[in-house]
Short mmCIF file of N, CA and C in Angstrom, two decimals:
data_model
loop_
_atom_site.label_atom_id
_atom_site.label_comp_id
_atom_site.label_asym_id
_atom_site.label_seq_id
_atom_site.Cartn_x
_atom_site.Cartn_y
_atom_site.Cartn_z
N MET C 297 66.64 27.69 87.86
CA MET C 297 65.98 27.18 89.05
C MET C 297 67.04 26.93 90.13
N GLN C 298 66.65 27.21 91.35
CA GLN C 298 67.53 26.99 92.50
C GLN C 298 66.81 26.05 93.47
N ILE C 299 67.55 25.09 94.02
CA ILE C 299 67.05 24.23 95.09
C ILE C 299 67.77 24.65 96.36
N LYS C 300 66.99 24.99 97.40
CA LYS C 300 67.61 25.44 98.64
C LYS C 300 66.95 24.78 99.85
N ARG C 301 67.73 24.63 100.90
CA ARG C 301 67.18 24.12 102.15
C ARG C 301 66.33 25.20 102.80
N LEU C 302 65.26 24.75 103.46
CA LEU C 302 64.38 25.69 104.16
C LEU C 302 65.13 26.41 105.27
N GLN C 303 64.83 27.68 105.39
CA GLN C 303 65.35 28.49 106.48
C GLN C 303 64.18 29.22 107.12
N THR C 304 64.38 29.72 108.32
CA THR C 304 63.31 30.34 109.10
C THR C 304 62.53 31.39 108.32
N GLY C 305 63.17 32.20 107.53
CA GLY C 305 62.50 33.26 106.80
C GLY C 305 61.75 32.82 105.55
N ASP C 306 61.75 31.53 105.25
CA ASP C 306 61.14 31.02 104.02
C ASP C 306 59.65 30.71 104.14
N TYR C 307 59.07 30.95 105.30
CA TYR C 307 57.66 30.59 105.49
C TYR C 307 56.74 31.17 104.43
N PRO C 308 56.88 32.46 104.05
CA PRO C 308 55.99 33.02 103.02
C PRO C 308 56.13 32.34 101.65
N LEU C 309 57.30 31.80 101.35
CA LEU C 309 57.50 31.07 100.09
C LEU C 309 56.94 29.65 100.19
N TRP C 310 57.17 29.02 101.34
CA TRP C 310 56.81 27.62 101.53
C TRP C 310 55.31 27.43 101.74
N CYS C 311 54.68 28.30 102.51
CA CYS C 311 53.29 28.09 102.92
C CYS C 311 52.31 27.93 101.75
N PRO C 312 52.37 28.74 100.70
CA PRO C 312 51.43 28.52 99.58
C PRO C 312 51.66 27.17 98.88
N LEU C 313 52.91 26.74 98.81
CA LEU C 313 53.21 25.44 98.21
C LEU C 313 52.67 24.32 99.10
N TRP C 314 52.86 24.45 100.41
CA TRP C 314 52.33 23.47 101.35
C TRP C 314 50.81 23.39 101.24
N GLN C 315 50.17 24.56 101.14
CA GLN C 315 48.71 24.58 101.01
C GLN C 315 48.29 23.93 99.69
N GLY C 316 49.05 24.15 98.64
CA GLY C 316 48.77 23.49 97.37
C GLY C 316 48.87 21.98 97.49
N PHE C 317 49.88 21.52 98.23
CA PHE C 317 50.02 20.08 98.48
C PHE C 317 48.81 19.55 99.24
N LEU C 318 48.43 20.24 100.30
CA LEU C 318 47.28 19.81 101.10
C LEU C 318 46.01 19.78 100.25
N ASP C 319 45.80 20.80 99.45
CA ASP C 319 44.62 20.85 98.58
C ASP C 319 44.63 19.70 97.59
N HIS C 320 45.79 19.44 96.99
CA HIS C 320 45.91 18.34 96.03
C HIS C 320 45.62 17.00 96.69
N ASP C 321 46.04 16.87 97.95
CA ASP C 321 45.85 15.62 98.70
C ASP C 321 44.48 15.58 99.40
N LYS C 322 43.68 16.64 99.21
CA LYS C 322 42.37 16.76 99.85
C LYS C 322 42.49 16.62 101.38
N ALA C 323 43.50 17.28 101.92
CA ALA C 323 43.78 17.23 103.36
C ALA C 323 43.64 18.63 103.95
N THR C 324 43.30 18.68 105.21
CA THR C 324 43.27 19.95 105.93
C THR C 324 44.07 19.78 107.21
N LEU C 325 44.75 20.84 107.58
CA LEU C 325 45.51 20.87 108.82
C LEU C 325 45.27 22.21 109.49
N PRO C 326 45.22 22.22 110.81
CA PRO C 326 45.12 23.51 111.50
C PRO C 326 46.41 24.31 111.31
N GLU C 327 46.29 25.62 111.37
CA GLU C 327 47.43 26.52 111.17
C GLU C 327 48.59 26.18 112.11
N ASP C 328 48.28 25.80 113.36
CA ASP C 328 49.38 25.50 114.30
C ASP C 328 50.17 24.28 113.86
N MET C 329 49.54 23.30 113.21
CA MET C 329 50.27 22.13 112.72
C MET C 329 51.10 22.49 111.49
N THR C 330 50.56 23.33 110.63
CA THR C 330 51.33 23.82 109.49
C THR C 330 52.56 24.56 109.97
N ARG C 331 52.38 25.44 110.94
CA ARG C 331 53.51 26.21 111.48
C ARG C 331 54.54 25.28 112.13
N LEU C 332 54.08 24.30 112.90
CA LEU C 332 54.99 23.36 113.56
C LEU C 332 55.78 22.55 112.53
N THR C 333 55.11 22.10 111.48
CA THR C 333 55.79 21.35 110.43
C THR C 333 56.91 22.19 109.83
N PHE C 334 56.60 23.44 109.50
CA PHE C 334 57.61 24.32 108.93
C PHE C 334 58.77 24.53 109.92
N GLU C 335 58.44 24.83 111.16
CA GLU C 335 59.48 25.11 112.16
C GLU C 335 60.39 23.91 112.36
N ARG C 336 59.84 22.71 112.35
CA ARG C 336 60.68 21.51 112.47
C ARG C 336 61.67 21.42 111.32
N MET C 337 61.18 21.66 110.11
CA MET C 337 62.05 21.55 108.95
C MET C 337 63.09 22.66 108.88
N ALA C 338 62.72 23.86 109.29
CA ALA C 338 63.62 25.01 109.18
C ALA C 338 64.60 25.10 110.35
N ASP C 339 64.40 24.32 111.39
CA ASP C 339 65.26 24.36 112.58
C ASP C 339 66.58 23.64 112.28
N PRO C 340 67.70 24.36 112.24
CA PRO C 340 68.98 23.72 111.93
C PRO C 340 69.42 22.70 112.98
N ASN C 341 68.82 22.74 114.17
CA ASN C 341 69.16 21.78 115.23
C ASN C 341 68.31 20.51 115.18
N ASN C 342 67.29 20.49 114.34
CA ASN C 342 66.44 19.31 114.21
C ASN C 342 67.03 18.42 113.12
N THR C 343 67.55 17.27 113.50
CA THR C 343 68.20 16.39 112.53
C THR C 343 67.25 15.35 111.95
N SER C 344 66.00 15.32 112.40
CA SER C 344 65.08 14.30 111.88
C SER C 344 64.20 14.82 110.73
N MET C 345 64.04 16.12 110.61
CA MET C 345 63.22 16.66 109.52
C MET C 345 63.99 17.77 108.79
N ASP C 346 63.73 17.84 107.50
CA ASP C 346 64.34 18.88 106.69
C ASP C 346 63.38 19.19 105.56
N GLY C 347 63.65 20.23 104.84
CA GLY C 347 62.81 20.59 103.71
C GLY C 347 63.61 21.34 102.67
N LEU C 348 63.15 21.23 101.42
CA LEU C 348 63.78 21.93 100.32
C LEU C 348 62.72 22.73 99.56
N LEU C 349 63.16 23.82 98.99
CA LEU C 349 62.32 24.63 98.11
C LEU C 349 62.97 24.70 96.74
N ALA C 350 62.15 24.69 95.71
CA ALA C 350 62.60 25.00 94.36
C ALA C 350 62.12 26.41 94.06
N LEU C 351 63.05 27.27 93.63
CA LEU C 351 62.73 28.67 93.34
C LEU C 351 63.10 28.99 91.90
N ASP C 352 62.32 29.87 91.28
CA ASP C 352 62.68 30.32 89.94
C ASP C 352 63.73 31.42 90.04
N ASP C 353 64.15 31.94 88.90
CA ASP C 353 65.22 32.95 88.89
C ASP C 353 64.85 34.23 89.62
N ALA C 354 63.55 34.49 89.74
CA ALA C 354 63.09 35.69 90.46
C ALA C 354 62.87 35.43 91.95
N GLY C 355 63.09 34.17 92.39
CA GLY C 355 62.92 33.84 93.79
C GLY C 355 61.52 33.38 94.17
N ALA C 356 60.66 33.15 93.19
CA ALA C 356 59.30 32.66 93.48
C ALA C 356 59.33 31.14 93.66
N GLY C 357 58.46 30.65 94.54
CA GLY C 357 58.41 29.22 94.83
C GLY C 357 57.78 28.42 93.70
N LEU C 358 58.49 27.36 93.30
CA LEU C 358 58.00 26.43 92.27
C LEU C 358 57.55 25.11 92.86
N GLY C 359 58.20 24.69 93.95
CA GLY C 359 57.88 23.40 94.54
C GLY C 359 58.55 23.25 95.88
N MET C 360 58.12 22.22 96.60
CA MET C 360 58.69 21.96 97.92
C MET C 360 58.71 20.46 98.18
N VAL C 361 59.57 20.08 99.09
CA VAL C 361 59.66 18.69 99.51
C VAL C 361 59.91 18.63 101.02
N THR C 362 59.28 17.65 101.66
CA THR C 362 59.45 17.40 103.09
C THR C 362 60.24 16.11 103.25
N ILE C 363 61.24 16.14 104.11
CA ILE C 363 62.17 15.01 104.26
C ILE C 363 62.23 14.60 105.72
N VAL C 364 62.20 13.30 105.97
CA VAL C 364 62.33 12.75 107.32
C VAL C 364 63.50 11.77 107.34
N PHE C 365 64.44 11.98 108.25
CA PHE C 365 65.54 11.04 108.45
C PHE C 365 65.23 10.20 109.68
N HIS C 366 65.49 8.91 109.59
CA HIS C 366 65.21 8.03 110.72
C HIS C 366 66.19 6.87 110.75
N PRO C 367 66.41 6.27 111.94
CA PRO C 367 67.30 5.13 112.03
C PRO C 367 66.68 3.90 111.37
N SER C 368 67.53 2.93 111.12
CA SER C 368 67.11 1.68 110.50
C SER C 368 67.58 0.51 111.36
N THR C 369 66.81 -0.55 111.35
CA THR C 369 67.23 -1.77 112.06
C THR C 369 68.17 -2.60 111.20
N PHE C 370 68.34 -2.25 109.92
CA PHE C 370 69.16 -3.04 109.01
C PHE C 370 70.50 -2.40 108.66
N GLN C 371 70.65 -1.13 108.95
CA GLN C 371 71.87 -0.41 108.61
C GLN C 371 72.24 0.53 109.76
N LYS C 372 73.53 0.84 109.89
CA LYS C 372 73.92 1.77 110.94
C LYS C 372 73.58 3.21 110.57
N ASN C 373 73.50 3.50 109.27
CA ASN C 373 73.19 4.86 108.84
C ASN C 373 71.68 5.06 108.77
N ASP C 374 71.28 6.33 108.85
CA ASP C 374 69.87 6.67 108.75
C ASP C 374 69.31 6.36 107.37
N ARG C 375 68.01 6.31 107.30
CA ARG C 375 67.27 6.25 106.04
C ARG C 375 66.64 7.61 105.82
N CYS C 376 66.35 7.92 104.58
CA CYS C 376 65.75 9.20 104.22
C CYS C 376 64.41 8.93 103.56
N TYR C 377 63.35 9.39 104.21
CA TYR C 377 62.00 9.24 103.69
C TYR C 377 61.55 10.57 103.10
N LEU C 378 61.27 10.56 101.81
CA LEU C 378 60.73 11.73 101.13
C LEU C 378 59.23 11.69 101.39
N GLU C 379 58.78 12.48 102.36
CA GLU C 379 57.39 12.36 102.81
C GLU C 379 56.40 13.10 101.93
N ASP C 380 56.71 14.32 101.55
CA ASP C 380 55.78 15.13 100.77
C ASP C 380 56.54 15.82 99.64
N LEU C 381 55.97 15.79 98.45
CA LEU C 381 56.55 16.47 97.30
C LEU C 381 55.42 17.18 96.57
N PHE C 382 55.63 18.45 96.28
CA PHE C 382 54.62 19.20 95.54
C PHE C 382 55.30 20.17 94.59
N VAL C 383 54.80 20.21 93.37
CA VAL C 383 55.23 21.18 92.37
C VAL C 383 54.00 21.98 91.97
N SER C 384 54.14 23.29 91.96
CA SER C 384 53.05 24.17 91.56
C SER C 384 52.56 23.77 90.17
N PRO C 385 51.24 23.74 89.96
CA PRO C 385 50.72 23.34 88.65
C PRO C 385 51.33 24.13 87.49
N SER C 386 51.63 25.40 87.68
CA SER C 386 52.20 26.21 86.61
C SER C 386 53.66 25.85 86.31
N ALA C 387 54.30 25.10 87.20
CA ALA C 387 55.71 24.73 87.02
C ALA C 387 55.89 23.26 86.63
N ARG C 388 54.82 22.53 86.51
CA ARG C 388 54.93 21.11 86.19
C ARG C 388 55.43 20.91 84.76
N GLY C 389 56.16 19.82 84.58
CA GLY C 389 56.72 19.50 83.27
C GLY C 389 57.99 20.25 82.94
N GLN C 390 58.55 20.95 83.93
CA GLN C 390 59.76 21.75 83.71
C GLN C 390 60.98 21.21 84.46
N GLY C 391 60.87 20.00 85.01
CA GLY C 391 62.01 19.40 85.70
C GLY C 391 62.10 19.74 87.18
N VAL C 392 61.09 20.39 87.73
CA VAL C 392 61.13 20.81 89.13
C VAL C 392 61.09 19.59 90.05
N GLY C 393 60.19 18.65 89.80
CA GLY C 393 60.11 17.44 90.63
C GLY C 393 61.42 16.68 90.62
N ARG C 394 62.00 16.49 89.45
CA ARG C 394 63.29 15.80 89.34
C ARG C 394 64.37 16.54 90.12
N ALA C 395 64.40 17.86 89.99
CA ALA C 395 65.42 18.66 90.70
C ALA C 395 65.24 18.54 92.21
N LEU C 396 63.99 18.53 92.68
CA LEU C 396 63.75 18.37 94.12
C LEU C 396 64.20 17.00 94.61
N ILE C 397 63.88 15.95 93.85
CA ILE C 397 64.31 14.60 94.24
C ILE C 397 65.83 14.51 94.22
N ASP C 398 66.47 15.09 93.20
CA ASP C 398 67.94 15.13 93.18
C ASP C 398 68.47 15.86 94.40
N GLY C 399 67.81 16.95 94.80
CA GLY C 399 68.22 17.68 96.00
C GLY C 399 68.09 16.84 97.26
N VAL C 400 67.02 16.06 97.35
CA VAL C 400 66.85 15.14 98.48
C VAL C 400 67.99 14.13 98.50
N CYS C 401 68.31 13.57 97.34
CA CYS C 401 69.40 12.60 97.28
C CYS C 401 70.74 13.22 97.67
N ASP C 402 70.98 14.45 97.23
CA ASP C 402 72.22 15.15 97.62
C ASP C 402 72.28 15.33 99.14
N LEU C 403 71.18 15.76 99.74
CA LEU C 403 71.15 15.94 101.19
C LEU C 403 71.31 14.61 101.91
N ALA C 404 70.68 13.56 101.40
CA ALA C 404 70.81 12.23 102.00
C ALA C 404 72.25 11.73 101.92
N ARG C 405 72.90 11.97 100.79
CA ARG C 405 74.32 11.58 100.68
C ARG C 405 75.17 12.36 101.68
N GLU C 406 74.89 13.66 101.79
CA GLU C 406 75.61 14.50 102.74
C GLU C 406 75.46 13.96 104.17
N ARG C 407 74.26 13.48 104.48
CA ARG C 407 73.97 12.94 105.81
C ARG C 407 74.35 11.46 105.92
N GLN C 408 74.88 10.89 104.84
CA GLN C 408 75.31 9.49 104.78
C GLN C 408 74.17 8.51 105.01
N ALA C 409 72.99 8.86 104.56
CA ALA C 409 71.85 7.94 104.63
C ALA C 409 72.10 6.79 103.65
N ASP C 410 71.55 5.64 103.96
CA ASP C 410 71.80 4.49 103.08
C ASP C 410 70.79 4.37 101.95
N LYS C 411 69.65 5.07 102.04
CA LYS C 411 68.70 5.07 100.94
C LYS C 411 67.71 6.21 101.10
N VAL C 412 67.09 6.57 99.97
CA VAL C 412 65.98 7.50 99.91
C VAL C 412 64.79 6.69 99.41
N TYR C 413 63.65 6.84 100.07
CA TYR C 413 62.46 6.13 99.61
C TYR C 413 61.23 7.00 99.80
N TRP C 414 60.16 6.65 99.08
CA TRP C 414 58.90 7.38 99.17
C TRP C 414 57.79 6.50 98.64
N GLN C 415 56.58 6.99 98.79
CA GLN C 415 55.42 6.29 98.26
C GLN C 415 54.52 7.30 97.56
N THR C 416 53.65 6.79 96.71
CA THR C 416 52.67 7.63 96.04
C THR C 416 51.43 6.81 95.77
N TYR C 417 50.38 7.48 95.40
CA TYR C 417 49.15 6.78 95.04
C TYR C 417 49.37 6.01 93.74
N ALA C 418 48.86 4.79 93.68
CA ALA C 418 48.99 3.97 92.47
C ALA C 418 48.39 4.69 91.26
N ALA C 419 47.34 5.45 91.47
CA ALA C 419 46.66 6.14 90.36
C ALA C 419 47.38 7.42 89.92
N ASN C 420 48.43 7.82 90.60
CA ASN C 420 49.15 9.06 90.27
C ASN C 420 50.12 8.79 89.11
N SER C 421 49.58 8.56 87.93
CA SER C 421 50.39 8.12 86.79
C SER C 421 51.40 9.18 86.34
N THR C 422 51.06 10.45 86.46
CA THR C 422 52.00 11.49 86.05
C THR C 422 53.24 11.46 86.92
N ALA C 423 53.05 11.45 88.23
CA ALA C 423 54.20 11.39 89.14
C ALA C 423 54.95 10.07 88.97
N ARG C 424 54.22 8.99 88.78
CA ARG C 424 54.87 7.68 88.68
C ARG C 424 55.78 7.58 87.45
N ARG C 425 55.45 8.29 86.38
CA ARG C 425 56.35 8.30 85.21
C ARG C 425 57.70 8.89 85.61
N LEU C 426 57.67 9.98 86.36
CA LEU C 426 58.92 10.57 86.84
C LEU C 426 59.63 9.60 87.78
N TYR C 427 58.91 9.08 88.76
CA TYR C 427 59.52 8.20 89.75
C TYR C 427 60.10 6.95 89.11
N ASP C 428 59.39 6.38 88.13
CA ASP C 428 59.89 5.19 87.44
C ASP C 428 61.17 5.48 86.68
N SER C 429 61.37 6.72 86.26
CA SER C 429 62.59 7.08 85.53
C SER C 429 63.77 7.33 86.46
N MET C 430 63.50 7.48 87.76
CA MET C 430 64.56 7.83 88.70
C MET C 430 64.87 6.75 89.72
N ALA C 431 63.91 5.89 89.99
CA ALA C 431 64.06 4.95 91.11
C ALA C 431 63.47 3.61 90.74
N GLU C 432 63.81 2.61 91.52
CA GLU C 432 63.19 1.30 91.31
C GLU C 432 62.02 1.15 92.26
N GLN C 433 60.96 0.56 91.76
CA GLN C 433 59.79 0.34 92.60
C GLN C 433 60.06 -0.87 93.47
N SER C 434 59.75 -0.75 94.75
CA SER C 434 60.02 -1.83 95.68
C SER C 434 58.72 -2.47 96.13
N HIS C 435 58.78 -3.13 97.22
CA HIS C 435 57.64 -3.87 97.77
C HIS C 435 56.46 -2.96 98.14
N LEU C 436 55.34 -3.57 98.39
CA LEU C 436 54.15 -2.82 98.79
C LEU C 436 54.30 -2.27 100.19
N ILE C 437 53.64 -1.17 100.43
CA ILE C 437 53.65 -0.56 101.75
C ILE C 437 52.23 -0.62 102.30
N TYR C 438 52.10 -1.10 103.52
CA TYR C 438 50.81 -1.17 104.20
C TYR C 438 50.80 -0.18 105.34
N GLN C 439 49.60 0.22 105.75
CA GLN C 439 49.51 1.12 106.89
C GLN C 439 48.23 0.83 107.66
N ILE C 440 48.30 1.13 108.94
CA ILE C 440 47.13 1.09 109.81
C ILE C 440 47.01 2.47 110.43
N LYS C 441 45.95 3.18 110.14
CA LYS C 441 45.76 4.50 110.72
C LYS C 441 45.23 4.33 112.14
N LEU C 442 45.95 4.88 113.09
CA LEU C 442 45.59 4.74 114.51
C LEU C 442 44.70 5.85 115.01
N ASN C 443 44.75 7.00 114.37
CA ASN C 443 43.92 8.13 114.76
C ASN C 443 43.17 8.61 113.52
N PRO C 444 41.87 8.77 113.63
CA PRO C 444 41.09 9.21 112.45
C PRO C 444 41.43 10.62 112.04
#
């Protein structure tokens, strides 16, 4: 397995994984938003968003992760938010999620971020087993949706 940063030509590999993530999350997005999300992550001049792909030995997509870097009021260095993580159902249980999270941590260290954090649904017990083995659970996260 290879973990690589998204590049402009990776759209055909990334898009089915992104759609799998959206389907799993029961979300829909217009094609222009999907394209914009990819372009932001693949743009080497955009320092706030990045993305990683997990590929098998033949170059097929196994999983993807979306990463957002942002400033913090508590530290001079950025924070790294792992916004979206998806592993293809056929690749689950093979260490792909762990490898993607390790890749996020490597990129965050490279960027000198002070922490990597993420959230998941409380009922997502399969993912939480992995997350509990890699990270410490912190405080609750609340949200107010401003746009329906």
